[in-house]
CSV table of C-alpha atoms in Angstrom, one decimal:
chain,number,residue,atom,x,y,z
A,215,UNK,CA,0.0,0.0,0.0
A,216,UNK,CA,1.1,3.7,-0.8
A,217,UNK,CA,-0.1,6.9,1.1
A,218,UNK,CA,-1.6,9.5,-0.7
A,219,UNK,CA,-3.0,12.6,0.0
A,220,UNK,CA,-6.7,14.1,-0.5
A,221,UNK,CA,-9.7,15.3,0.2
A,222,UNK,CA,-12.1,13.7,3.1
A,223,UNK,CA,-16.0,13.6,1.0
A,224,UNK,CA,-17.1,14.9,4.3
A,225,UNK,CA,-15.5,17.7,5.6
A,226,UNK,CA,-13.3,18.3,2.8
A,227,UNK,CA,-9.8,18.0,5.3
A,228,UNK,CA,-6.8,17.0,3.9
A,229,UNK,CA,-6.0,13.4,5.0
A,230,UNK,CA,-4.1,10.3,4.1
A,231,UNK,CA,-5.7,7.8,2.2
A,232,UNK,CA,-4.0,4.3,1.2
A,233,UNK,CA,-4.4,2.9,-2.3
A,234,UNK,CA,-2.4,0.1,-4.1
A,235,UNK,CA,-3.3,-2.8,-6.3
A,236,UNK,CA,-3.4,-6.5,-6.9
A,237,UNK,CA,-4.5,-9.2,-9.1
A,238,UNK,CA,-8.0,-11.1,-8.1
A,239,UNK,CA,-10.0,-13.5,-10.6
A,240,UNK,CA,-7.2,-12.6,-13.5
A,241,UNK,CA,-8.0,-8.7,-13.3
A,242,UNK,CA,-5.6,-5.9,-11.8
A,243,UNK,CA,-8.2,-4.4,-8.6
A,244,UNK,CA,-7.1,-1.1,-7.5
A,245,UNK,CA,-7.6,-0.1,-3.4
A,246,UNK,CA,-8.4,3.1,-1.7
A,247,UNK,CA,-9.0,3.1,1.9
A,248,UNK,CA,-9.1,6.2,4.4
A,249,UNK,CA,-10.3,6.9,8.0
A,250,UNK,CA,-10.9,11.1,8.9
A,251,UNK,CA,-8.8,11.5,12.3
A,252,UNK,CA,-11.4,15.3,12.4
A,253,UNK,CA,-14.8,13.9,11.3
A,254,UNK,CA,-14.0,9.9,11.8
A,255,UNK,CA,-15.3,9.3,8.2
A,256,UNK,CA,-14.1,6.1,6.7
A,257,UNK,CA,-14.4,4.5,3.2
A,258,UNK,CA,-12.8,1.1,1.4
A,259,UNK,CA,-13.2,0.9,-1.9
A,260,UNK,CA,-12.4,-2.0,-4.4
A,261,UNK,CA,-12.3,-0.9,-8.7
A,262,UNK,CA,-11.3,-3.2,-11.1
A,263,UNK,CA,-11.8,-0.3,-13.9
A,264,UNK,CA,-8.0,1.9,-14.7
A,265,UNK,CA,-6.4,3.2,-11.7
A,266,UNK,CA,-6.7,6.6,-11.7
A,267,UNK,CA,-3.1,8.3,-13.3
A,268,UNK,CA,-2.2,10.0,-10.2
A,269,UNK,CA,-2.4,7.1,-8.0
A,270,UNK,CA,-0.7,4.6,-10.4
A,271,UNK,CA,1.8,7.3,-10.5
A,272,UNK,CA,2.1,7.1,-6.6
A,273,UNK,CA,2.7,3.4,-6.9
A,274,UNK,CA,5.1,3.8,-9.6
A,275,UNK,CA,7.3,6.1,-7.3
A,276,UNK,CA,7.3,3.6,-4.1
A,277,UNK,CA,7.2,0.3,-5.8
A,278,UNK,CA,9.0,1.2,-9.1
A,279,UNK,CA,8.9,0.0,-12.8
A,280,UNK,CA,8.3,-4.1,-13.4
A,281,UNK,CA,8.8,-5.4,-16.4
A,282,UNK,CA,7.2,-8.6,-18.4
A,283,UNK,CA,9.9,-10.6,-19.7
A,284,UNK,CA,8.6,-13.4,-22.4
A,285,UNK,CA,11.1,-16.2,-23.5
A,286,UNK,CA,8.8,-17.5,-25.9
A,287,UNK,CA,9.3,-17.4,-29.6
A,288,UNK,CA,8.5,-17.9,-33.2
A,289,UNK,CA,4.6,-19.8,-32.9
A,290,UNK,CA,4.2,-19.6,-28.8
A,291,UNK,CA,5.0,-16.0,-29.5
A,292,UNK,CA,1.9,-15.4,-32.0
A,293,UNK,CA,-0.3,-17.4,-28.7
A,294,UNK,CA,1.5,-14.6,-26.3
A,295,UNK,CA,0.3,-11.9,-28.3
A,296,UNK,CA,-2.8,-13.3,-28.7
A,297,UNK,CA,-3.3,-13.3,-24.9
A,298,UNK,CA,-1.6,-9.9,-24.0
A,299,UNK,CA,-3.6,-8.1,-27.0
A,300,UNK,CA,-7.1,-9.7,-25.6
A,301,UNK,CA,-5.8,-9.1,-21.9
A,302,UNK,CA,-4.6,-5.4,-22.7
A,303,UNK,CA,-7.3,-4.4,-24.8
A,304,UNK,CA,-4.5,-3.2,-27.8
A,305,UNK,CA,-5.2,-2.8,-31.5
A,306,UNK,CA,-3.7,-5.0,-33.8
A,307,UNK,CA,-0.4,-2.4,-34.7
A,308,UNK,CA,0.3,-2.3,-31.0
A,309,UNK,CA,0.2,-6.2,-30.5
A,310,UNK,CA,2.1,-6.7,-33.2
A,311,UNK,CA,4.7,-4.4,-31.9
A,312,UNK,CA,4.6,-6.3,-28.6
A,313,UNK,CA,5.3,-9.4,-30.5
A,314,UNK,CA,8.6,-7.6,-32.3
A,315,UNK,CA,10.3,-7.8,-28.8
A,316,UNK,CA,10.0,-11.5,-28.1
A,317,UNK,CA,11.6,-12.6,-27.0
A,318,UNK,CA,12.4,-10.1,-24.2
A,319,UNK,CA,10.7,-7.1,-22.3
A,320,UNK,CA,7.5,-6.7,-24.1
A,321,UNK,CA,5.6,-4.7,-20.9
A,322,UNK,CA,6.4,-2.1,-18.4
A,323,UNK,CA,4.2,-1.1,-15.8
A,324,UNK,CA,3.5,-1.7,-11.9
A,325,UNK,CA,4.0,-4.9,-10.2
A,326,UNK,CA,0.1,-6.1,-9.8
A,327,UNK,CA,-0.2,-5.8,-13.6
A,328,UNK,CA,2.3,-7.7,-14.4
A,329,UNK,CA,2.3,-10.3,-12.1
A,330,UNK,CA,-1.8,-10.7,-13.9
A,331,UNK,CA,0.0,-11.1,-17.1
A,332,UNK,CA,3.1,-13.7,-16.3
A,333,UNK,CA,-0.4,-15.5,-14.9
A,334,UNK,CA,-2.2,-15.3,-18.0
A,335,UNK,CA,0.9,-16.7,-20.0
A,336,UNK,CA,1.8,-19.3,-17.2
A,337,UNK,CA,-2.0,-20.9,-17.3
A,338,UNK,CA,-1.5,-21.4,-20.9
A,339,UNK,CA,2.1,-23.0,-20.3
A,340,UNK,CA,3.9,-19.9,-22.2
A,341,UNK,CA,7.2,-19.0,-20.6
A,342,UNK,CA,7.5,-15.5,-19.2
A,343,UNK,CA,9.1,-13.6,-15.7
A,344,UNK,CA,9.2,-10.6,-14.0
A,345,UNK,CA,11.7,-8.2,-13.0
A,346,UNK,CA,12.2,-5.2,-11.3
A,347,UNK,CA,13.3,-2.2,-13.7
A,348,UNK,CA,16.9,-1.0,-12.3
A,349,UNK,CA,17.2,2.6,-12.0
């Protein structure tokens, strides 16, 4: 979990909220939780549509870049793009150029989302791994 800052919906304080992610039922959920220490208003929430940009950003600071790493090539490659294009919701030009980097670092983004794609691959036996982008 990463703490934010925003608004309380109640008395409109500034407070610390936590958000961070994970993978449930093959689907990246995002998290939001925050308790009011001035008007004791709490909320949890659970969203499985796009993390808002300035809380991926957030996670992106504390937990850094990840990176999808396929091995696979030449046919298991045209079955990885088949999944990540379905998974990712990409046009067919941006698959393809997914599949110009296989093998190797195809995906860049926070851990939770890649961790749901190495799952994808590994349920259909394709060869893939994660790693930490050194800064």
């Amino acid at each position: 979990m990463v703490l934010i800052y925003g608004l309380c919906g109640n008395c409109s304080k500034d407070i610390q909220m936590s958000v961070g992610q994970s993978v449930f039922d093959k689907k990246v959920v995002w998290h939001l939780s925050s308790s009011c220490p001035y008007c004791s208003q709490a909320i949890a929430l659970d969203n499985t549509h796009a993390i808002p940009n300035e809380m991926k950003k957030e996670i992106l600071a504390k937990e850094g870049n990840w990176n999808l790493i396929v091995l696979e090539e030449e046919q298991p490659a045209t079955v990885v793009t088949k999944i990540l294009r379905q998974a990712m919701e990409l046009s067919l030009a941006e698959a393809m150029n997914l599949k110009k980097k296989m093998p190797g670092s195809v995906f860049v983004g926070t851990k939770a989302e890649i961790e749901r794609l190495r799952h994808l691959l590994a349920a259909e036996g394709l060869k893939a791994s994660i790693t930490k982008t050194v800064t």
